[in-house]
């Protein structure tokens, strides 16, 4: 029989590591592995607060299967918000220390680029993620995010242990770096000159 993490253990919620996941409880976004990873932390899980945006509790329970007891065990650690408006989701995201992106190393994940990563970094929130596609070009471990070796629960828990030990100053620096990388690589203003030059060349040619 598992023991719940009690309310009194998490009263100082303002000092907990604030995590946000926004997406679906499907094969592309492995939020269930993040939940299992939290459970692996044992008592250290109370040092975290995970807010899940998108999927319902029922959907997550189904994806967790026999591990769905974790939701009750960590009921004071995990909040399932379900579907919310984009503005509300961005509000939750902007207040987080990290957002979570865990994806399997498979063709469908490697073929695309997660827009959630762009949204997170654009509001100065570093990402905890495993490397798929060309994410490694934009997320650097310990600088503007934290890299998980793979998308497994155990590897995620290892990175969470590292995240918990970060000082407020270290998290602040990572937040600043995430914002800077976003402005350098993802803001469309950075590419207007290149696009204009391309269009000028097209006009000259034709």
Short mmCIF file of C-alpha atoms in Angstrom, two decimals:
data_model
loop_
_atom_site.label_atom_id
_atom_site.label_comp_id
_atom_site.label_asym_id
_atom_site.label_seq_id
_atom_site.Cartn_x
_atom_site.Cartn_y
_atom_site.Cartn_z
CA UNK A 1 0.00 0.00 0.00
CA UNK A 2 1.41 3.38 -0.99
CA UNK A 3 1.47 6.38 1.32
CA UNK A 4 0.23 9.72 0.07
CA UNK A 5 2.38 12.79 0.27
CA UNK A 6 0.58 14.88 2.88
CA UNK A 7 -0.62 18.47 2.63
CA UNK A 8 1.72 19.61 5.38
CA UNK A 9 4.66 18.34 3.36
CA UNK A 10 3.93 20.78 0.56
CA UNK A 11 2.71 23.91 2.33
CA UNK A 12 5.72 25.90 1.18
CA UNK A 13 4.59 25.50 -2.42
CA UNK A 14 6.30 28.74 -3.45
CA UNK A 15 9.70 27.10 -3.02
CA UNK A 16 8.86 23.95 -4.94
CA UNK A 17 10.25 23.29 -8.42
CA UNK A 18 7.43 24.37 -10.73
CA UNK A 19 6.93 22.11 -13.75
CA UNK A 20 4.42 22.46 -16.58
CA UNK A 21 3.37 20.04 -19.29
CA UNK A 22 1.08 21.19 -22.09
CA UNK A 23 0.01 18.69 -24.69
CA UNK A 24 -1.75 15.35 -25.08
CA UNK A 25 -1.47 12.08 -23.18
CA UNK A 26 -0.52 10.15 -26.29
CA UNK A 27 2.36 8.32 -27.92
CA UNK A 28 4.00 11.56 -29.07
CA UNK A 29 4.10 13.31 -25.70
CA UNK A 30 5.06 10.95 -22.89
CA UNK A 31 3.68 12.80 -19.88
CA UNK A 32 3.07 9.43 -18.23
CA UNK A 33 6.82 8.84 -18.08
CA UNK A 34 7.25 12.19 -16.36
CA UNK A 35 4.61 11.15 -13.82
CA UNK A 36 6.34 7.83 -13.25
CA UNK A 37 9.65 9.67 -12.94
CA UNK A 38 8.19 11.88 -10.23
CA UNK A 39 7.11 8.77 -8.35
CA UNK A 40 10.67 7.43 -8.52
CA UNK A 41 11.79 10.46 -6.50
CA UNK A 42 10.06 9.15 -3.40
CA UNK A 43 9.88 11.81 -0.70
CA UNK A 44 11.74 14.26 -2.94
CA UNK A 45 8.62 14.44 -5.12
CA UNK A 46 7.17 16.87 -2.57
CA UNK A 47 9.81 19.35 -3.69
CA UNK A 48 8.08 19.55 -7.08
CA UNK A 49 4.78 20.84 -8.41
CA UNK A 50 3.64 19.52 -11.80
CA UNK A 51 0.75 21.20 -13.61
CA UNK A 52 -0.63 19.25 -16.56
CA UNK A 53 -2.52 21.16 -19.24
CA UNK A 54 -4.50 19.47 -22.00
CA UNK A 55 -5.39 15.89 -21.10
CA UNK A 56 -8.10 15.00 -18.59
CA UNK A 57 -7.51 12.88 -15.51
CA UNK A 58 -9.39 10.01 -17.17
CA UNK A 59 -7.12 10.14 -20.22
CA UNK A 60 -4.00 10.13 -18.07
CA UNK A 61 -5.29 7.25 -15.93
CA UNK A 62 -5.88 5.25 -19.10
CA UNK A 63 -2.37 5.99 -20.38
CA UNK A 64 -0.82 5.09 -17.02
CA UNK A 65 -2.62 1.75 -16.89
CA UNK A 66 -1.72 -0.18 -13.74
CA UNK A 67 0.38 2.78 -12.58
CA UNK A 68 -2.64 5.09 -12.31
CA UNK A 69 -2.43 4.86 -8.50
CA UNK A 70 0.41 7.39 -8.75
CA UNK A 71 -2.10 10.19 -9.36
CA UNK A 72 -3.68 9.62 -5.96
CA UNK A 73 -0.34 9.06 -4.28
CA UNK A 74 0.98 12.36 -5.65
CA UNK A 75 -2.29 14.28 -5.53
CA UNK A 76 -0.60 17.17 -3.72
CA UNK A 77 2.21 17.24 -6.27
CA UNK A 78 0.34 16.81 -9.57
CA UNK A 79 -2.47 19.10 -10.73
CA UNK A 80 -4.42 18.08 -13.84
CA UNK A 81 -6.02 21.15 -15.35
CA UNK A 82 -7.46 19.62 -18.51
CA UNK A 83 -8.26 21.85 -21.47
CA UNK A 84 -7.79 25.57 -20.91
CA UNK A 85 -7.59 28.54 -23.24
CA UNK A 86 -4.29 29.42 -24.85
CA UNK A 87 -3.96 32.57 -22.75
CA UNK A 88 -4.50 30.63 -19.52
CA UNK A 89 -2.01 27.96 -20.63
CA UNK A 90 0.62 30.61 -21.37
CA UNK A 91 0.00 32.16 -17.97
CA UNK A 92 0.73 28.85 -16.24
CA UNK A 93 3.73 28.28 -18.49
CA UNK A 94 5.25 31.70 -17.82
CA UNK A 95 5.25 31.04 -14.06
CA UNK A 96 7.04 27.68 -14.35
CA UNK A 97 10.68 26.91 -13.68
CA UNK A 98 10.69 24.31 -16.46
CA UNK A 99 8.37 22.87 -19.06
CA UNK A 100 8.51 19.19 -19.97
CA UNK A 101 8.87 17.63 -23.42
CA UNK A 102 9.44 13.88 -23.51
CA UNK A 103 9.15 12.16 -26.88
CA UNK A 104 10.12 8.69 -28.10
CA UNK A 105 13.14 8.47 -30.38
CA UNK A 106 11.05 7.40 -33.36
CA UNK A 107 10.58 8.68 -36.89
CA UNK A 108 7.41 10.68 -36.22
CA UNK A 109 9.09 12.53 -33.34
CA UNK A 110 12.35 13.09 -35.20
CA UNK A 111 10.62 14.38 -38.32
CA UNK A 112 9.08 17.43 -36.67
CA UNK A 113 10.05 20.18 -34.26
CA UNK A 114 8.03 20.74 -31.08
CA UNK A 115 6.31 24.12 -31.18
CA UNK A 116 5.89 23.77 -27.40
CA UNK A 117 9.64 24.18 -27.08
CA UNK A 118 9.50 27.46 -28.98
CA UNK A 119 6.58 28.71 -26.86
CA UNK A 120 8.34 27.79 -23.65
CA UNK A 121 11.66 29.41 -24.48
CA UNK A 122 9.93 32.51 -25.84
CA UNK A 123 8.54 33.25 -22.36
CA UNK A 124 11.88 32.50 -20.72
CA UNK A 125 11.03 29.03 -19.46
CA UNK A 126 13.78 26.44 -20.02
CA UNK A 127 12.80 22.96 -21.11
CA UNK A 128 13.47 19.54 -19.61
CA UNK A 129 13.56 17.30 -22.66
CA UNK A 130 15.17 14.37 -24.40
CA UNK A 131 16.81 14.95 -27.76
CA UNK A 132 14.78 14.21 -30.88
CA UNK A 133 15.04 15.82 -34.29
CA UNK A 134 17.33 18.85 -34.16
CA UNK A 135 16.49 19.94 -30.61
CA UNK A 136 20.18 19.61 -29.72
CA UNK A 137 20.89 22.69 -31.85
CA UNK A 138 18.79 24.85 -29.55
CA UNK A 139 18.76 23.27 -26.08
CA UNK A 140 22.05 22.91 -24.22
CA UNK A 141 22.21 21.04 -20.94
CA UNK A 142 22.65 23.28 -17.94
CA UNK A 143 22.68 26.45 -20.05
CA UNK A 144 19.14 27.00 -21.31
CA UNK A 145 17.54 23.67 -20.43
CA UNK A 146 18.13 20.21 -19.02
CA UNK A 147 18.66 17.18 -21.26
CA UNK A 148 17.23 13.77 -20.39
CA UNK A 149 19.31 10.87 -21.75
CA UNK A 150 16.17 9.23 -23.09
CA UNK A 151 12.42 9.43 -22.51
CA UNK A 152 12.32 6.77 -19.78
CA UNK A 153 10.92 7.48 -16.29
CA UNK A 154 14.19 6.63 -14.56
CA UNK A 155 16.25 9.01 -16.72
CA UNK A 156 13.67 11.75 -16.21
CA UNK A 157 13.87 11.26 -12.44
CA UNK A 158 17.66 11.59 -12.58
CA UNK A 159 17.34 14.99 -14.26
CA UNK A 160 14.62 16.05 -11.81
CA UNK A 161 17.00 15.37 -8.93
CA UNK A 162 19.45 17.74 -10.60
CA UNK A 163 16.76 20.36 -11.19
CA UNK A 164 15.67 20.27 -7.54
CA UNK A 165 19.17 21.20 -6.41
CA UNK A 166 19.42 24.29 -8.64
CA UNK A 167 19.60 27.61 -6.84
CA UNK A 168 17.24 30.46 -7.69
CA UNK A 169 20.16 32.26 -9.33
CA UNK A 170 20.98 29.24 -11.50
CA UNK A 171 17.35 28.94 -12.59
CA UNK A 172 17.26 32.66 -13.34
CA UNK A 173 20.32 32.40 -15.58
CA UNK A 174 18.81 29.46 -17.46
CA UNK A 175 15.60 31.43 -17.92
CA UNK A 176 17.49 34.40 -19.35
CA UNK A 177 19.42 32.12 -21.69
CA UNK A 178 16.24 30.39 -22.87
CA UNK A 179 14.76 33.78 -23.78
CA UNK A 180 17.95 34.84 -25.58
CA UNK A 181 18.03 31.64 -27.64
CA UNK A 182 14.39 32.13 -28.54
CA UNK A 183 15.03 35.67 -29.74
CA UNK A 184 18.07 34.56 -31.72
CA UNK A 185 16.58 31.55 -33.48
CA UNK A 186 12.79 31.68 -33.36
CA UNK A 187 11.65 35.32 -33.69
CA UNK A 188 10.51 35.91 -37.26
CA UNK A 189 12.16 39.36 -37.26
CA UNK A 190 15.51 37.59 -37.35
CA UNK A 191 14.66 36.12 -40.75
CA UNK A 192 12.98 39.03 -42.52
CA UNK A 193 16.24 40.21 -44.11
CA UNK A 194 17.03 36.72 -45.45
CA UNK A 195 13.51 36.36 -46.83
CA UNK A 196 13.66 39.80 -48.43
CA UNK A 197 16.99 38.99 -50.09
CA UNK A 198 15.57 35.71 -51.36
CA UNK A 199 12.50 37.44 -52.81
CA UNK A 200 14.70 40.10 -54.43
CA UNK A 201 16.76 37.38 -56.09
CA UNK A 202 13.59 35.71 -57.32
CA UNK A 203 12.36 38.99 -58.80
CA UNK A 204 15.69 39.60 -60.54
CA UNK A 205 15.74 36.09 -61.98
CA UNK A 206 12.20 36.18 -63.29
#
